Short mmCIF file of C-alpha atoms in Angstrom, two decimals:
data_model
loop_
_atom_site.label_atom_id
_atom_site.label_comp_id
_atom_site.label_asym_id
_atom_site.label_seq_id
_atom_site.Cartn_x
_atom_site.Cartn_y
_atom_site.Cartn_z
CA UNK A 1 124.52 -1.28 50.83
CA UNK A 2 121.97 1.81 49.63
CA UNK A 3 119.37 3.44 51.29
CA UNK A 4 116.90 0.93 50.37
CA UNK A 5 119.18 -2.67 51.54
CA UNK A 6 119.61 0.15 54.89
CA UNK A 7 115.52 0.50 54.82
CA UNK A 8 114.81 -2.98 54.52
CA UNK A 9 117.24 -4.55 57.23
CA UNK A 10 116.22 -1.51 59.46
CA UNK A 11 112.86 -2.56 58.74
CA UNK A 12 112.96 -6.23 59.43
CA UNK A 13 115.40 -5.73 62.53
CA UNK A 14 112.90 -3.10 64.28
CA UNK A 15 109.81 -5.32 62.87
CA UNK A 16 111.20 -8.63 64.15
CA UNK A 17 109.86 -10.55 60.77
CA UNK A 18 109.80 -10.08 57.27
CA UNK A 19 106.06 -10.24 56.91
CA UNK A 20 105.54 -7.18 59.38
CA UNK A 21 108.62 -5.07 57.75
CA UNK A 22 106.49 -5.79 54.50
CA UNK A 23 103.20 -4.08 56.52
CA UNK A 24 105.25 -1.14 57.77
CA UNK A 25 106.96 -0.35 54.11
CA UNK A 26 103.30 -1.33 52.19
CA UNK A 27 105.53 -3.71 50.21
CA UNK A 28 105.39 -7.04 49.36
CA UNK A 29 107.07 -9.96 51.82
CA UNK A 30 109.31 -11.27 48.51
CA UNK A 31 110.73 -8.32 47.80
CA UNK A 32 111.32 -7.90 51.74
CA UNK A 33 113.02 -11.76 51.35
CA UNK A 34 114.93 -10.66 48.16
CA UNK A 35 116.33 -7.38 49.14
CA UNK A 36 117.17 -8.77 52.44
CA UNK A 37 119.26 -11.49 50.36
CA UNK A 38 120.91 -9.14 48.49
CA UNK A 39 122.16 -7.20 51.16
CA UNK A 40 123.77 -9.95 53.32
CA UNK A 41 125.46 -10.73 49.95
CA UNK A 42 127.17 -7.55 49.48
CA UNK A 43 128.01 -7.80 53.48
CA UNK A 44 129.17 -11.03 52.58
CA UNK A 45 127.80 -12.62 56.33
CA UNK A 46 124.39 -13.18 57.37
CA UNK A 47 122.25 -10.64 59.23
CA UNK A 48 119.85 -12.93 60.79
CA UNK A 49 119.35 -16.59 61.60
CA UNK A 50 115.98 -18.41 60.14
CA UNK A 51 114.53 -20.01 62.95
CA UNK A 52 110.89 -21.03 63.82
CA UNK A 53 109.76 -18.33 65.95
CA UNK A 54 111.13 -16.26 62.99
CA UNK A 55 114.23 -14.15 62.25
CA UNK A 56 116.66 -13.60 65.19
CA UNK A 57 119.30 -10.93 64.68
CA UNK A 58 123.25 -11.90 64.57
CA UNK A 59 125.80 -10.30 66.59
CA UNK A 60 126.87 -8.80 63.53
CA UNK A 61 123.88 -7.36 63.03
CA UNK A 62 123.59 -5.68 66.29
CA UNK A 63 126.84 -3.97 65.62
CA UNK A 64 125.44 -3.12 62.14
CA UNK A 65 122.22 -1.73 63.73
CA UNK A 66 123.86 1.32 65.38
CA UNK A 67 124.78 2.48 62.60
CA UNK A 68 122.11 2.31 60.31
CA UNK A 69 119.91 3.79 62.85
CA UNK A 70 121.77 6.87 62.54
CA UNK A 71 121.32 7.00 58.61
CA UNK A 72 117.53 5.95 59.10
CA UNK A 73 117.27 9.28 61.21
CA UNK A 74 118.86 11.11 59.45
CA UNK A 75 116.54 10.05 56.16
CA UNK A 76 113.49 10.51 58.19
CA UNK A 77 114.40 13.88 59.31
CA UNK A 78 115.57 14.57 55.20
CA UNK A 79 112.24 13.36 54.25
CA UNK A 80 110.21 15.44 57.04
CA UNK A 81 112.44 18.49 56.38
CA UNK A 82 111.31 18.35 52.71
CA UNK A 83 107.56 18.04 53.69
CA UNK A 84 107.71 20.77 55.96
CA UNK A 85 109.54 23.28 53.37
CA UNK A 86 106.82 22.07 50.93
CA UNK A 87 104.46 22.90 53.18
CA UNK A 88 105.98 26.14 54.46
CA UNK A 89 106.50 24.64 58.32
CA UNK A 90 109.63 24.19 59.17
CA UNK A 91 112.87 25.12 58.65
CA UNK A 92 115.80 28.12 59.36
CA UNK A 93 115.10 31.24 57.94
CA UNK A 94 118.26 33.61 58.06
CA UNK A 95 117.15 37.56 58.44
CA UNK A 96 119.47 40.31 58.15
CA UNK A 97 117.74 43.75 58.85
CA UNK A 98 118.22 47.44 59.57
CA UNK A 99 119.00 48.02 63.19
CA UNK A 100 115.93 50.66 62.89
CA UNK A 101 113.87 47.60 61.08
CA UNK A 102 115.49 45.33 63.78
CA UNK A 103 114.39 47.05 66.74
CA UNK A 104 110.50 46.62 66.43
CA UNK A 105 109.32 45.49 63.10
CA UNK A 106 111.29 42.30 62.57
CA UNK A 107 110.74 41.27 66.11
CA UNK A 108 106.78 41.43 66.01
CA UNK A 109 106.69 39.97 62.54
CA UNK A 110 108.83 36.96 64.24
CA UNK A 111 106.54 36.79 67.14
CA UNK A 112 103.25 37.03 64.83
CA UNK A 113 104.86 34.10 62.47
CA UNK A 114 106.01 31.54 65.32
CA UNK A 115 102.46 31.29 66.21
CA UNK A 116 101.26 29.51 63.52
CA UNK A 117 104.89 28.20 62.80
CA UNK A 118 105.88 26.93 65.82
CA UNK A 119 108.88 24.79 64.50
CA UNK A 120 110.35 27.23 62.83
CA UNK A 121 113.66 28.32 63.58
CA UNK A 122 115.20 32.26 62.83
CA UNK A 123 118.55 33.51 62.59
CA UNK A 124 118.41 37.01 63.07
CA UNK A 125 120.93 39.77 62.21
CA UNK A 126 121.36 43.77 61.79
CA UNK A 127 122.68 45.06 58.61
CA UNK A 128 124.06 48.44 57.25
CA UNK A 129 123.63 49.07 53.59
CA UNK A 130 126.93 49.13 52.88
CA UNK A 131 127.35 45.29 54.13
CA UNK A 132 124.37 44.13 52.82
CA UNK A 133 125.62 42.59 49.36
CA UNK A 134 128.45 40.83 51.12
CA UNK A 135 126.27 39.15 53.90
CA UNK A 136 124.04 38.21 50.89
CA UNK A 137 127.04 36.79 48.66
CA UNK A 138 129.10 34.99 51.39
CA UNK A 139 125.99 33.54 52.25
CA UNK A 140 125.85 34.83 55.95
CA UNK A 141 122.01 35.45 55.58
CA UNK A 142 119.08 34.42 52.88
CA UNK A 143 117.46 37.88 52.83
CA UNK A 144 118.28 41.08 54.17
CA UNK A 145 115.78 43.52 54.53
CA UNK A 146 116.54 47.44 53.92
CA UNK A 147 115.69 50.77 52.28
CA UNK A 148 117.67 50.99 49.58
CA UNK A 149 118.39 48.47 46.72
CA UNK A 150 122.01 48.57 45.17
CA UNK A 151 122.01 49.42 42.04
CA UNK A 152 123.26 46.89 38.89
CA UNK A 153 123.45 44.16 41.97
CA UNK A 154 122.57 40.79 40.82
CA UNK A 155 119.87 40.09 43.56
CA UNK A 156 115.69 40.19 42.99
CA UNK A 157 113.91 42.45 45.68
CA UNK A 158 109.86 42.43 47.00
CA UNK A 159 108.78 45.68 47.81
CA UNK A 160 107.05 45.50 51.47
CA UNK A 161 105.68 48.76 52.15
CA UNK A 162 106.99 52.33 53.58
CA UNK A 163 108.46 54.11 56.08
CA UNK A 164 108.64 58.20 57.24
CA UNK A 165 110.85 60.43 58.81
CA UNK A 166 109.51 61.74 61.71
CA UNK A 167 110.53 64.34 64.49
CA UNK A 168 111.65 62.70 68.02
CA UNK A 169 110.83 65.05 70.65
CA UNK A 170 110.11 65.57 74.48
CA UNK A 171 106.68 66.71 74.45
CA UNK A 172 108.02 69.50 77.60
CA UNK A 173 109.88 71.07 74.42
CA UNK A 174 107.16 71.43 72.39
CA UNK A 175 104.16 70.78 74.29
CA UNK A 176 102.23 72.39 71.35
CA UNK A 177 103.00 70.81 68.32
CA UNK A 178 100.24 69.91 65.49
CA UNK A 179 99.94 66.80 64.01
CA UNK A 180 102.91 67.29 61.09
CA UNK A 181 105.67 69.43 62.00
CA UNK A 182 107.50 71.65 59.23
CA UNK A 183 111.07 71.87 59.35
CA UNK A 184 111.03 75.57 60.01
CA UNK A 185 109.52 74.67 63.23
CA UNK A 186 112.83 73.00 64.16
CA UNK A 187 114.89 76.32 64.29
CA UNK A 188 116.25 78.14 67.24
CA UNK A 189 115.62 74.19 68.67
CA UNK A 190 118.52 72.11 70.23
CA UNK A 191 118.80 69.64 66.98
CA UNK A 192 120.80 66.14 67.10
CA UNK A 193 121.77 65.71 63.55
CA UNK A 194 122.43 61.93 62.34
CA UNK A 195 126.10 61.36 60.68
CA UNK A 196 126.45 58.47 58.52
CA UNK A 197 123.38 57.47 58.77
CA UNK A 198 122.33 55.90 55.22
CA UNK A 199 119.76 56.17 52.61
CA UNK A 200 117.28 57.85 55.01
CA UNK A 201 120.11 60.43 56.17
CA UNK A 202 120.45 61.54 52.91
CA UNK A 203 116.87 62.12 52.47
CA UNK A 204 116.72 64.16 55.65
CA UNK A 205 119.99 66.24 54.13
CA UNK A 206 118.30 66.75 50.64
CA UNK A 207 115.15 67.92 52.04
CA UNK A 208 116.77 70.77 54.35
CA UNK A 209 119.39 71.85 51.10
CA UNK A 210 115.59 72.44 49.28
CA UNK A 211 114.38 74.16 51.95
CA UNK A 212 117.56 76.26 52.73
CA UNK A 213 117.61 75.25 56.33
CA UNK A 214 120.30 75.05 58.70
CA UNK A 215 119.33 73.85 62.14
CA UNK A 216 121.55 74.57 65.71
CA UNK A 217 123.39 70.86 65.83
CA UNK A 218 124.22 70.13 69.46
CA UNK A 219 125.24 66.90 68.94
CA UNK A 220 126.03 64.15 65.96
CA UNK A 221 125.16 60.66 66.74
CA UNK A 222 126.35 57.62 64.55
CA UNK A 223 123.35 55.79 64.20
CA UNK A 224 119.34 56.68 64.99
CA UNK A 225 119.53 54.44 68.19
CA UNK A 226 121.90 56.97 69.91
CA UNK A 227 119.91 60.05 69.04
CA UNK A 228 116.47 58.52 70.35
CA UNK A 229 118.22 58.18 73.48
CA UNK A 230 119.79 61.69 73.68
CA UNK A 231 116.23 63.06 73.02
CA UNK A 232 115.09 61.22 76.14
CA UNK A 233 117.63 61.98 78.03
CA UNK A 234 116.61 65.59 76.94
CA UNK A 235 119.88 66.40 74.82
CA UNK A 236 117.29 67.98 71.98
CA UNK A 237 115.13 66.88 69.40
CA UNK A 238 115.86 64.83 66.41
CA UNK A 239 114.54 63.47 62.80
CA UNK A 240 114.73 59.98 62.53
CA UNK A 241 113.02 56.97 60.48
CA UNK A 242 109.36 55.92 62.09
CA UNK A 243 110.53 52.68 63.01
CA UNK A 244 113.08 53.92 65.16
CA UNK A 245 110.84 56.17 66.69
CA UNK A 246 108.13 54.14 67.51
CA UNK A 247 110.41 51.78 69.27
CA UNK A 248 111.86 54.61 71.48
CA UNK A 249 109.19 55.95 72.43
CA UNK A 250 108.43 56.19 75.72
CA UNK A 251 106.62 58.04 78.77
CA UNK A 252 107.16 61.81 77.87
CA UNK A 253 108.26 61.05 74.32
CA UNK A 254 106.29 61.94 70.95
CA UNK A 255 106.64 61.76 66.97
CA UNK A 256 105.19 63.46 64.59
CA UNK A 257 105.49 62.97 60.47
CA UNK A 258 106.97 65.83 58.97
CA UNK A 259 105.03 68.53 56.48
CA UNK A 260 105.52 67.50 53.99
CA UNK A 261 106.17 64.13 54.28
CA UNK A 262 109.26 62.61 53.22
CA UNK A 263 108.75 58.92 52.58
CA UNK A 264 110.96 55.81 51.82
CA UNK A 265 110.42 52.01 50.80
CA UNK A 266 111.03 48.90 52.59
CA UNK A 267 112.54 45.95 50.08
CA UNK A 268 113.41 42.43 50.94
CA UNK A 269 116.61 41.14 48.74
CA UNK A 270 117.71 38.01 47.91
CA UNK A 271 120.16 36.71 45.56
CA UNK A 272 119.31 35.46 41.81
CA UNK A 273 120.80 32.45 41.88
CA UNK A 274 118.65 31.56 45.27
CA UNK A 275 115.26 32.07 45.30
CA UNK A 276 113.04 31.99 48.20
CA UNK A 277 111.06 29.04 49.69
CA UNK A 278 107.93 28.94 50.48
CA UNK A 279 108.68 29.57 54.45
CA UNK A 280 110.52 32.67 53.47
CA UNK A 281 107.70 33.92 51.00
CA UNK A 282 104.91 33.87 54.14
CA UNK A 283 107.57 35.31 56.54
CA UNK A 284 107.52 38.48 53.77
CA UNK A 285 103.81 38.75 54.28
CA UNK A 286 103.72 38.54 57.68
CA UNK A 287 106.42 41.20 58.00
CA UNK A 288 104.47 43.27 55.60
CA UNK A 289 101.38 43.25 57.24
CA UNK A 290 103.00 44.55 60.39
CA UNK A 291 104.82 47.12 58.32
CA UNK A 292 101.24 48.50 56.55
CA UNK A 293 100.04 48.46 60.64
CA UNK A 294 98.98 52.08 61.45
#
């Protein structure tokens, strides 16, 4: 049997008669007749008894029934799982991020999406730069979402906007700052310096080698997480990425951008060979639209 001999004797069981499976599949009652035909003769026994109140189901039929229902279920949700892609709602969208990107921004884009996507579903994960081909490759996420592109990789990437580093600080420390804060301000301070930290700790390294600066390190944390939490637990002051901030902050916390600025890109990447659906392509503008939120 194919999906259309499974159609038509799902049809006519659920139905009760070949004239209404006809109405429900807007096809005619011979073809109905012949398929049905067809299909007990590849069985080779019948499906359902010709009687005068109509067609009456065998027992082999029955048995037959359970598991065709399955496969009509499973077509449906095929055929509903295509209309929703095509329509951009429904689906799984797999999301690997920064853990600075991860702790605010992806979060309220997923929030803002699911309310006009309600049945779509996310599978969310952090990523460090240097796992983010892999994850892409070995297909453990669709796009992952980051500061830096790799170079020569074989993966397209969307620009989505830009981030800052900023300063981290108890406002009791420096209950005077202005609104951008030059490094030089940062000397004679209790600094926690970011080791290993990526793309944006490099920036924050090249821009104290041009201005000659060497700041008094009290501590080095591993990632920007730890140091926001040192600075509230009033270890010192830190430079970290705007996203990072902004989700630490907290009574007695403040930011501020540095002078002058030092600024990096957001890009969502995604392999060659697998372009992005439609579902994907609005979750990038939703995302975006958070990330160009003063």
């Amino acid at each position: 049997m194919n999906l259309r001999h499974i159609e038509i004797f799902h049809a006519v069981y659920v139905n009760g008669s070949v004239s209404a499976a006809a109405r429900a599949l807007n096809v005619s009652q011979p073809s109905v007749s012949k398929m049905l035909r067809h299909a007990e003769s590849l069985l080779g026994f019948q499906l359902f008894r010709r009687t005068n109140g109509g067609l009456v189901p065998t027992e082999d039929a029955h048995t037959l029934f359970a598991e065709v229902r399955e496969i009509q279920d499973r077509v449906h949700a095929l055929r509903e799982a295509g209309r929703n892609l095509r329509r951009g709602t429904g689906g799984t969208l797999r999301i690997s991020a920064l853990p600075s990107l991860a702790l605010d921004a992806i979060p309220t884009a997923v929030a803002s999406f699911l309310r006009t996507h309600e049945n779509v579903k996310f599978d969310l994960q952090t990523v460090h730069h240097d796992d983010l081909l892999r994850k892409l490759h070995e297909r453990e996420t669709d796009i992952a979402v980051a500061y830096q592109v790799p170079p020569a990789a074989p993966i397209v990437q969307r620009w989505l906007g830009e981030g800052e580093l900023v300063v981290l600080y108890r406002e009791q420390d420096m209950p005077d700052a202005p609104p951008c804060i030059e490094l030089q301000r940062l000397q004679g301070q209790r600094f926690i310096s970011l080791a290993a930290s990526g793309p944006t700790g490099r920036l924050f390294t090249e821009e104290l080698e041009r201005l000659n600066l060497e700041l008094e390190e009290v501590v080095s944390a591993r990632t920007f997480y730890i140091a926001g939490a040192l600075v509230r637990h009033g270890v010192g002051m830190t430079v970290v990425d705007s996203f990072t901030a902004q989700a630490c902050l907290a009574p007695g916390l403040a930011m501020r951008p540095l002078k002058p600025r030092v600024t990096f890109d957001i890009h969502a990447m995604f392999l060659i060979n697998r372009p992005l659906g439609a579902l994907a392509t609005e979750f990038l503008k939703a995302l975006k639209r958070v990330l160009d939120a003063p």
